[in-house]
Amino acid sequence: MQATLFRHADCKAQPLGNGVTRRVLAYDEKLMFAEVRCEAGGSGPVHSHPHAQNTYVLSGRFLFTAGEDSFEMGPGDSVAIPPDVPHGTRCLEAGAMLDVFTPMRTDFL
Amino acid sequence: MQATLFRHADCKAQPLGNGVTRRVLAYDEKLMFAEVRCEAGGSGPVHSHPHAQNTYVLSGRFLFTAGEDSFEMGPGDSVAIPPDVPHGTRCLEAGAMLDVFTPMRTDFL
């Protein structure tokens, strides 16, 4: 087994609609990075998946909903989302988040 | 199960020596974030662990070694490191990385 480097410039941005783009970065079977950029007013609809997810806010401000909770997040704030907990986000100020999944999201490739 | 928010300001920085500090951010059993800040010339000695690790460079420049490989990383670059692969880093320009582990590092708490 070897480490694998992923240069940001080599990872293509995929438009998801609603002012959101996703760029899959470093991944292997156990862990996957997805950098999500949002315009102000952009949104990711509430959804759930069997993967555990942690999210770190890189820049901007986001209104995050997860289960029964709703909270605003800014740079450096992070959240741990257990498997199957419904969650979604609305972008209050343009910015980016790093979503991390275990295991990897094969549906993102 | 519920999502758990971790405010950056509430997560204490822990000095590790060699110009490096670590701040554990969002975590649960399956995933753990650790934000690592380095001064130029700071270093993290080569080590390994049974946890899978992905690392994302938030700012600055780092010389990364993993297994037989060595590469420079800048903002947005990321690396996937399988379990038990020896790795270490030297900071070329002051900055920060986000280390992500699965499962969580109980030794970090």
PDB file of C-alpha atoms in Angstrom:
ATOM      1  CA  MET A   1       0.000   0.000   0.000  1.00  0.00           C
ATOM      2  CA  GLN A   2       1.200   3.480  -0.903  1.00  0.00           C
ATOM      3  CA  ALA A   3       0.079   7.027  -0.225  1.00  0.00           C
ATOM      4  CA  THR A   4      -1.567   8.843  -3.144  1.00  0.00           C
ATOM      5  CA  LEU A   5      -1.137  12.573  -3.775  1.00  0.00           C
ATOM      6  CA  PHE A   6      -4.038  14.530  -5.319  1.00  0.00           C
ATOM      7  CA  ARG A   7      -3.075  17.948  -6.720  1.00  0.00           C
ATOM      8  CA  HIS A   8      -5.941  20.399  -6.382  1.00  0.00           C
ATOM      9  CA  ALA A   9      -5.453  21.626  -9.967  1.00  0.00           C
ATOM     10  CA  ASP A  10      -5.847  18.060 -11.289  1.00  0.00           C
ATOM     11  CA  CYS A  11      -9.207  17.456  -9.568  1.00  0.00           C
ATOM     12  CA  LYS A  12     -12.122  18.572 -11.731  1.00  0.00           C
ATOM     13  CA  ALA A  13     -14.980  20.669 -10.391  1.00  0.00           C
ATOM     14  CA  GLN A  14     -18.422  19.189 -11.051  1.00  0.00           C
ATOM     15  CA  PRO A  15     -21.422  21.573 -11.109  1.00  0.00           C
ATOM     16  CA  LEU A  16     -24.296  20.222  -8.993  1.00  0.00           C
ATOM     17  CA  GLY A  17     -26.802  23.025  -9.628  1.00  0.00           C
ATOM     18  CA  ASN A  18     -28.220  25.399  -6.994  1.00  0.00           C
ATOM     19  CA  GLY A  19     -24.944  27.396  -7.062  1.00  0.00           C
ATOM     20  CA  VAL A  20     -22.904  24.431  -5.816  1.00  0.00           C
ATOM     21  CA  THR A  21     -19.838  22.698  -7.308  1.00  0.00           C
ATOM     22  CA  ARG A  22     -18.069  19.611  -5.962  1.00  0.00           C
ATOM     23  CA  ARG A  23     -14.464  18.572  -6.447  1.00  0.00           C
ATOM     24  CA  VAL A  24     -13.500  15.074  -5.288  1.00  0.00           C
ATOM     25  CA  LEU A  25      -9.981  15.257  -3.827  1.00  0.00           C
ATOM     26  CA  ALA A  26      -7.928  12.567  -2.040  1.00  0.00           C
ATOM     27  CA  TYR A  27      -9.721   9.250  -1.618  1.00  0.00           C
ATOM     28  CA  ASP A  28      -9.254   5.570  -1.173  1.00  0.00           C
ATOM     29  CA  GLU A  29     -11.711   2.893  -0.059  1.00  0.00           C
ATOM     30  CA  LYS A  30     -11.752   4.051   3.546  1.00  0.00           C
ATOM     31  CA  LEU A  31     -11.781   7.857   3.260  1.00  0.00           C
ATOM     32  CA  MET A  32     -12.909  10.399   0.675  1.00  0.00           C
ATOM     33  CA  PHE A  33     -12.503  14.197   0.508  1.00  0.00           C
ATOM     34  CA  ALA A  34     -15.023  16.306  -1.428  1.00  0.00           C
ATOM     35  CA  GLU A  35     -14.506  20.078  -1.560  1.00  0.00           C
ATOM     36  CA  VAL A  36     -17.831  21.831  -2.033  1.00  0.00           C
ATOM     37  CA  ARG A  37     -17.962  25.477  -3.216  1.00  0.00           C
ATOM     38  CA  CYS A  38     -21.174  27.475  -2.879  1.00  0.00           C
ATOM     39  CA  GLU A  39     -22.421  30.820  -4.065  1.00  0.00           C
ATOM     40  CA  ALA A  40     -24.408  32.899  -1.576  1.00  0.00           C
ATOM     41  CA  GLY A  41     -27.958  31.547  -1.629  1.00  0.00           C
ATOM     42  CA  GLY A  42     -26.793  28.176  -2.960  1.00  0.00           C
ATOM     43  CA  SER A  43     -28.051  25.103  -1.189  1.00  0.00           C
ATOM     44  CA  GLY A  44     -27.599  21.377  -0.736  1.00  0.00           C
ATOM     45  CA  PRO A  45     -30.998  19.767  -0.125  1.00  0.00           C
ATOM     46  CA  VAL A  46     -31.576  17.592   2.946  1.00  0.00           C
ATOM     47  CA  HIS A  47     -30.466  14.026   2.286  1.00  0.00           C
ATOM     48  CA  SER A  48     -28.934  11.078   4.120  1.00  0.00           C
ATOM     49  CA  HIS A  49     -26.535   8.225   3.373  1.00  0.00           C
ATOM     50  CA  PRO A  50     -25.091   5.221   5.190  1.00  0.00           C
ATOM     51  CA  HIS A  51     -21.581   6.782   5.214  1.00  0.00           C
ATOM     52  CA  ALA A  52     -20.329   8.669   8.274  1.00  0.00           C
ATOM     53  CA  GLN A  53     -19.531  12.290   7.327  1.00  0.00           C
ATOM     54  CA  ASN A  54     -17.508  15.084   8.906  1.00  0.00           C
ATOM     55  CA  THR A  55     -17.589  18.579   7.393  1.00  0.00           C
ATOM     56  CA  TYR A  56     -15.098  21.449   7.931  1.00  0.00           C
ATOM     57  CA  VAL A  57     -15.902  25.004   6.786  1.00  0.00           C
ATOM     58  CA  LEU A  58     -12.997  26.385   4.737  1.00  0.00           C
ATOM     59  CA  SER A  59     -14.492  29.838   4.043  1.00  0.00           C
ATOM     60  CA  GLY A  60     -17.825  31.667   3.948  1.00  0.00           C
ATOM     61  CA  ARG A  61     -20.869  31.082   6.142  1.00  0.00           C
ATOM     62  CA  PHE A  62     -23.395  28.263   6.010  1.00  0.00           C
ATOM     63  CA  LEU A  63     -26.676  27.434   7.683  1.00  0.00           C
ATOM     64  CA  PHE A  64     -26.516  23.740   8.420  1.00  0.00           C
ATOM     65  CA  THR A  65     -29.396  21.469   9.335  1.00  0.00           C
ATOM     66  CA  ALA A  66     -28.824  17.974  10.701  1.00  0.00           C
ATOM     67  CA  GLY A  67     -31.530  15.853  12.252  1.00  0.00           C
ATOM     68  CA  GLU A  68     -33.565  18.183  14.505  1.00  0.00           C
ATOM     69  CA  ASP A  69     -30.754  20.757  14.784  1.00  0.00           C
ATOM     70  CA  SER A  70     -29.965  23.892  12.808  1.00  0.00           C
ATOM     71  CA  PHE A  71     -26.838  26.039  13.248  1.00  0.00           C
ATOM     72  CA  GLU A  72     -24.676  28.612  11.474  1.00  0.00           C
ATOM     73  CA  MET A  73     -21.076  27.661  10.687  1.00  0.00           C
ATOM     74  CA  GLY A  74     -18.064  29.780   9.731  1.00  0.00           C
ATOM     75  CA  PRO A  75     -14.398  29.138   8.899  1.00  0.00           C
ATOM     76  CA  GLY A  76     -12.821  26.427  11.058  1.00  0.00           C
ATOM     77  CA  ASP A  77     -16.131  25.194  12.462  1.00  0.00           C
ATOM     78  CA  SER A  78     -16.800  21.504  11.892  1.00  0.00           C
ATOM     79  CA  VAL A  79     -19.527  18.939  12.396  1.00  0.00           C
ATOM     80  CA  ALA A  80     -19.666  15.161  12.848  1.00  0.00           C
ATOM     81  CA  ILE A  81     -22.694  13.537  11.180  1.00  0.00           C
ATOM     82  CA  PRO A  82     -23.347   9.856  11.969  1.00  0.00           C
ATOM     83  CA  PRO A  83     -24.597   7.531   9.221  1.00  0.00           C
ATOM     84  CA  ASP A  84     -28.213   8.009   8.088  1.00  0.00           C
ATOM     85  CA  VAL A  85     -28.747  11.367   9.853  1.00  0.00           C
ATOM     86  CA  PRO A  86     -30.574  13.675   7.377  1.00  0.00           C
ATOM     87  CA  HIS A  87     -28.617  16.888   6.739  1.00  0.00           C
ATOM     88  CA  GLY A  88     -28.531  19.816   4.352  1.00  0.00           C
ATOM     89  CA  THR A  89     -27.019  23.277   3.996  1.00  0.00           C
ATOM     90  CA  ARG A  90     -27.768  26.763   2.749  1.00  0.00           C
ATOM     91  CA  CYS A  91     -24.954  29.158   1.885  1.00  0.00           C
ATOM     92  CA  LEU A  92     -25.223  32.559   3.624  1.00  0.00           C
ATOM     93  CA  GLU A  93     -21.886  33.954   2.344  1.00  0.00           C
ATOM     94  CA  ALA A  94     -20.026  32.436  -0.630  1.00  0.00           C
ATOM     95  CA  GLY A  95     -17.393  29.937   0.448  1.00  0.00           C
ATOM     96  CA  ALA A  96     -16.343  26.319   0.613  1.00  0.00           C
ATOM     97  CA  MET A  97     -16.550  23.265   2.843  1.00  0.00           C
ATOM     98  CA  LEU A  98     -14.537  20.077   3.006  1.00  0.00           C
ATOM     99  CA  ASP A  99     -16.833  17.041   3.268  1.00  0.00           C
ATOM    100  CA  VAL A 100     -15.177  13.814   4.417  1.00  0.00           C
ATOM    101  CA  PHE A 101     -16.767  10.389   4.159  1.00  0.00           C
ATOM    102  CA  THR A 102     -16.048   6.900   5.448  1.00  0.00           C
ATOM    103  CA  PRO A 103     -16.196   4.644   3.600  1.00  0.00           C
ATOM    104  CA  MET A 104     -15.665   6.371   0.231  1.00  0.00           C
ATOM    105  CA  ARG A 105     -18.676   7.532  -1.811  1.00  0.00           C
ATOM    106  CA  THR A 106     -18.477   5.336  -4.915  1.00  0.00           C
ATOM    107  CA  ASP A 107     -21.461   7.318  -6.261  1.00  0.00           C
ATOM    108  CA  PHE A 108     -19.218  10.424  -6.488  1.00  0.00           C
ATOM    109  CA  LEU A 109     -16.878   8.874  -9.063  1.00  0.00           C
TER     110      LEU A 109
ATOM    111  CA  MET B   1     -27.787   9.393  16.711  1.00  0.00           C
ATOM    112  CA  GLN B   2     -27.316  13.148  16.288  1.00  0.00           C
ATOM    113  CA  ALA B   3     -24.876  15.417  14.512  1.00  0.00           C
ATOM    114  CA  THR B   4     -22.400  17.254  16.766  1.00  0.00           C
ATOM    115  CA  LEU B   5     -21.162  20.788  16.068  1.00  0.00           C
ATOM    116  CA  PHE B   6     -17.607  21.744  17.081  1.00  0.00           C
ATOM    117  CA  ARG B   7     -16.942  25.497  17.166  1.00  0.00           C
ATOM    118  CA  HIS B   8     -13.341  26.246  16.245  1.00  0.00           C
ATOM    119  CA  ALA B   9     -12.986  28.707  19.138  1.00  0.00           C
ATOM    120  CA  ASP B  10     -14.015  25.993  21.630  1.00  0.00           C
ATOM    121  CA  CYS B  11     -11.365  23.483  20.469  1.00  0.00           C
ATOM    122  CA  LYS B  12      -8.101  23.915  22.371  1.00  0.00           C
ATOM    123  CA  ALA B  13      -4.747  24.041  20.597  1.00  0.00           C
ATOM    124  CA  GLN B  14      -2.202  21.591  21.992  1.00  0.00           C
ATOM    125  CA  PRO B  15       1.509  22.368  21.468  1.00  0.00           C
ATOM    126  CA  LEU B  16       3.378  19.305  20.181  1.00  0.00           C
ATOM    127  CA  GLY B  17       6.874  20.830  20.027  1.00  0.00           C
ATOM    128  CA  ASN B  18       8.943  21.343  16.848  1.00  0.00           C
ATOM    129  CA  GLY B  19       6.833  24.428  15.978  1.00  0.00           C
ATOM    130  CA  VAL B  20       3.647  22.356  15.658  1.00  0.00           C
ATOM    131  CA  THR B  21       0.269  22.679  17.394  1.00  0.00           C
ATOM    132  CA  ARG B  22      -2.733  20.367  17.051  1.00  0.00           C
ATOM    133  CA  ARG B  23      -6.398  21.164  17.570  1.00  0.00           C
ATOM    134  CA  VAL B  24      -8.832  18.233  17.602  1.00  0.00           C
ATOM    135  CA  LEU B  25     -12.043  19.371  15.895  1.00  0.00           C
ATOM    136  CA  ALA B  26     -15.149  17.352  14.986  1.00  0.00           C
ATOM    137  CA  TYR B  27     -14.973  13.680  15.844  1.00  0.00           C
ATOM    138  CA  ASP B  28     -16.964  10.614  16.642  1.00  0.00           C
ATOM    139  CA  GLU B  29     -15.955   6.954  16.693  1.00  0.00           C
ATOM    140  CA  LYS B  30     -15.717   6.675  12.911  1.00  0.00           C
ATOM    141  CA  LEU B  31     -14.075   9.972  11.907  1.00  0.00           C
ATOM    142  CA  MET B  32     -11.790  12.523  13.549  1.00  0.00           C
ATOM    143  CA  PHE B  33     -10.541  15.936  12.391  1.00  0.00           C
ATOM    144  CA  ALA B  34      -7.220  17.315  13.680  1.00  0.00           C
ATOM    145  CA  GLU B  35      -6.106  20.760  12.475  1.00  0.00           C
ATOM    146  CA  VAL B  36      -2.323  20.985  12.594  1.00  0.00           C
ATOM    147  CA  ARG B  37      -0.599  24.399  12.474  1.00  0.00           C
ATOM    148  CA  CYS B  38       3.126  24.621  11.742  1.00  0.00           C
ATOM    149  CA  GLU B  39       5.754  27.321  11.813  1.00  0.00           C
ATOM    150  CA  ALA B  40       8.232  27.386   8.922  1.00  0.00           C
ATOM    151  CA  GLY B  41      10.886  24.793   9.699  1.00  0.00           C
ATOM    152  CA  GLY B  42       8.531  22.894  11.999  1.00  0.00           C
ATOM    153  CA  SER B  43       8.221  19.171  11.485  1.00  0.00           C
ATOM    154  CA  GLY B  44       6.232  16.077  12.287  1.00  0.00           C
ATOM    155  CA  PRO B  45       8.580  13.085  12.528  1.00  0.00           C
ATOM    156  CA  VAL B  46       7.932   9.978  10.430  1.00  0.00           C
ATOM    157  CA  HIS B  47       5.478   7.661  12.177  1.00  0.00           C
ATOM    158  CA  SER B  48       2.711   5.203  11.331  1.00  0.00           C
ATOM    159  CA  HIS B  49      -0.584   4.056  12.819  1.00  0.00           C
ATOM    160  CA  PRO B  50      -3.291   1.516  12.020  1.00  0.00           C
ATOM    161  CA  HIS B  51      -5.814   4.294  11.194  1.00  0.00           C
ATOM    162  CA  ALA B  52      -6.382   5.373   7.596  1.00  0.00           C
ATOM    163  CA  GLN B  53      -5.513   9.072   7.184  1.00  0.00           C
ATOM    164  CA  ASN B  54      -6.297  11.733   4.602  1.00  0.00           C
ATOM    165  CA  THR B  55      -4.628  15.159   4.833  1.00  0.00           C
ATOM    166  CA  TYR B  56      -5.718  18.440   3.171  1.00  0.00           C
ATOM    167  CA  VAL B  57      -3.425  21.480   3.092  1.00  0.00           C
ATOM    168  CA  LEU B  58      -5.316  24.555   4.323  1.00  0.00           C
ATOM    169  CA  SER B  59      -2.459  27.068   3.914  1.00  0.00           C
ATOM    170  CA  GLY B  60       1.343  27.263   3.663  1.00  0.00           C
ATOM    171  CA  ARG B  61       3.680  24.745   2.037  1.00  0.00           C
ATOM    172  CA  PHE B  62       4.785  21.346   3.306  1.00  0.00           C
ATOM    173  CA  LEU B  63       7.280  18.700   2.272  1.00  0.00           C
ATOM    174  CA  PHE B  64       5.526  15.409   2.807  1.00  0.00           C
ATOM    175  CA  THR B  65       7.113  11.982   2.953  1.00  0.00           C
ATOM    176  CA  ALA B  66       5.010   8.807   2.803  1.00  0.00           C
ATOM    177  CA  GLY B  67       6.461   5.366   2.277  1.00  0.00           C
ATOM    178  CA  GLU B  68       9.100   5.715  -0.459  1.00  0.00           C
ATOM    179  CA  ASP B  69       7.608   8.970  -1.823  1.00  0.00           C
ATOM    180  CA  SER B  70       8.358  12.621  -1.087  1.00  0.00           C
ATOM    181  CA  PHE B  71       6.406  15.580  -2.469  1.00  0.00           C
ATOM    182  CA  GLU B  72       5.679  19.249  -1.839  1.00  0.00           C
ATOM    183  CA  MET B  73       2.085  20.217  -1.058  1.00  0.00           C
ATOM    184  CA  GLY B  74       0.321  23.600  -1.110  1.00  0.00           C
ATOM    185  CA  PRO B  75      -3.207  24.875  -0.412  1.00  0.00           C
ATOM    186  CA  GLY B  76      -5.940  22.510  -1.631  1.00  0.00           C
ATOM    187  CA  ASP B  77      -3.562  19.611  -2.281  1.00  0.00           C
ATOM    188  CA  SER B  78      -4.464  16.422  -0.441  1.00  0.00           C
ATOM    189  CA  VAL B  79      -3.106  12.938   0.173  1.00  0.00           C
ATOM    190  CA  ALA B  80      -4.607   9.548   1.049  1.00  0.00           C
ATOM    191  CA  ILE B  81      -2.429   7.479   3.396  1.00  0.00           C
ATOM    192  CA  PRO B  82      -3.437   3.841   3.950  1.00  0.00           C
ATOM    193  CA  PRO B  83      -3.071   2.291   7.414  1.00  0.00           C
ATOM    194  CA  ASP B  84       0.481   1.567   8.589  1.00  0.00           C
ATOM    195  CA  VAL B  85       2.239   3.561   5.838  1.00  0.00           C
ATOM    196  CA  PRO B  86       5.042   5.587   7.517  1.00  0.00           C
ATOM    197  CA  HIS B  87       4.672   9.340   6.885  1.00  0.00           C
ATOM    198  CA  GLY B  88       6.015  12.644   8.115  1.00  0.00           C
ATOM    199  CA  THR B  89       6.137  16.310   7.177  1.00  0.00           C
ATOM    200  CA  ARG B  90       8.371  19.373   7.211  1.00  0.00           C
ATOM    201  CA  CYS B  91       6.894  22.852   6.988  1.00  0.00           C
ATOM    202  CA  LEU B  92       8.429  25.014   4.222  1.00  0.00           C
ATOM    203  CA  GLU B  93       6.093  28.008   4.690  1.00  0.00           C
ATOM    204  CA  ALA B  94       4.004  28.524   7.852  1.00  0.00           C
ATOM    205  CA  GLY B  95       0.504  27.157   7.467  1.00  0.00           C
ATOM    206  CA  ALA B  96      -1.974  24.505   8.466  1.00  0.00           C
ATOM    207  CA  MET B  97      -3.260  21.089   7.428  1.00  0.00           C
ATOM    208  CA  LEU B  98      -6.415  19.188   8.210  1.00  0.00           C
ATOM    209  CA  ASP B  99      -5.636  15.585   9.168  1.00  0.00           C
ATOM    210  CA  VAL B 100      -8.582  13.166   9.063  1.00  0.00           C
ATOM    211  CA  PHE B 101      -8.572   9.698  10.590  1.00  0.00           C
ATOM    212  CA  THR B 102     -10.787   6.640  10.509  1.00  0.00           C
ATOM    213  CA  PRO B 103     -11.435   5.307  13.039  1.00  0.00           C
ATOM    214  CA  MET B 104     -10.951   8.135  15.563  1.00  0.00           C
ATOM    215  CA  ARG B 105      -7.578   8.519  17.309  1.00  0.00           C
ATOM    216  CA  THR B 106      -8.430   7.828  20.927  1.00  0.00           C
ATOM    217  CA  ASP B 107      -4.815   8.701  21.756  1.00  0.00           C
ATOM    218  CA  PHE B 108      -5.524  12.336  20.730  1.00  0.00           C
ATOM    219  CA  LEU B 109      -8.090  12.874  23.505  1.00  0.00           C
TER     220      LEU B 109
END
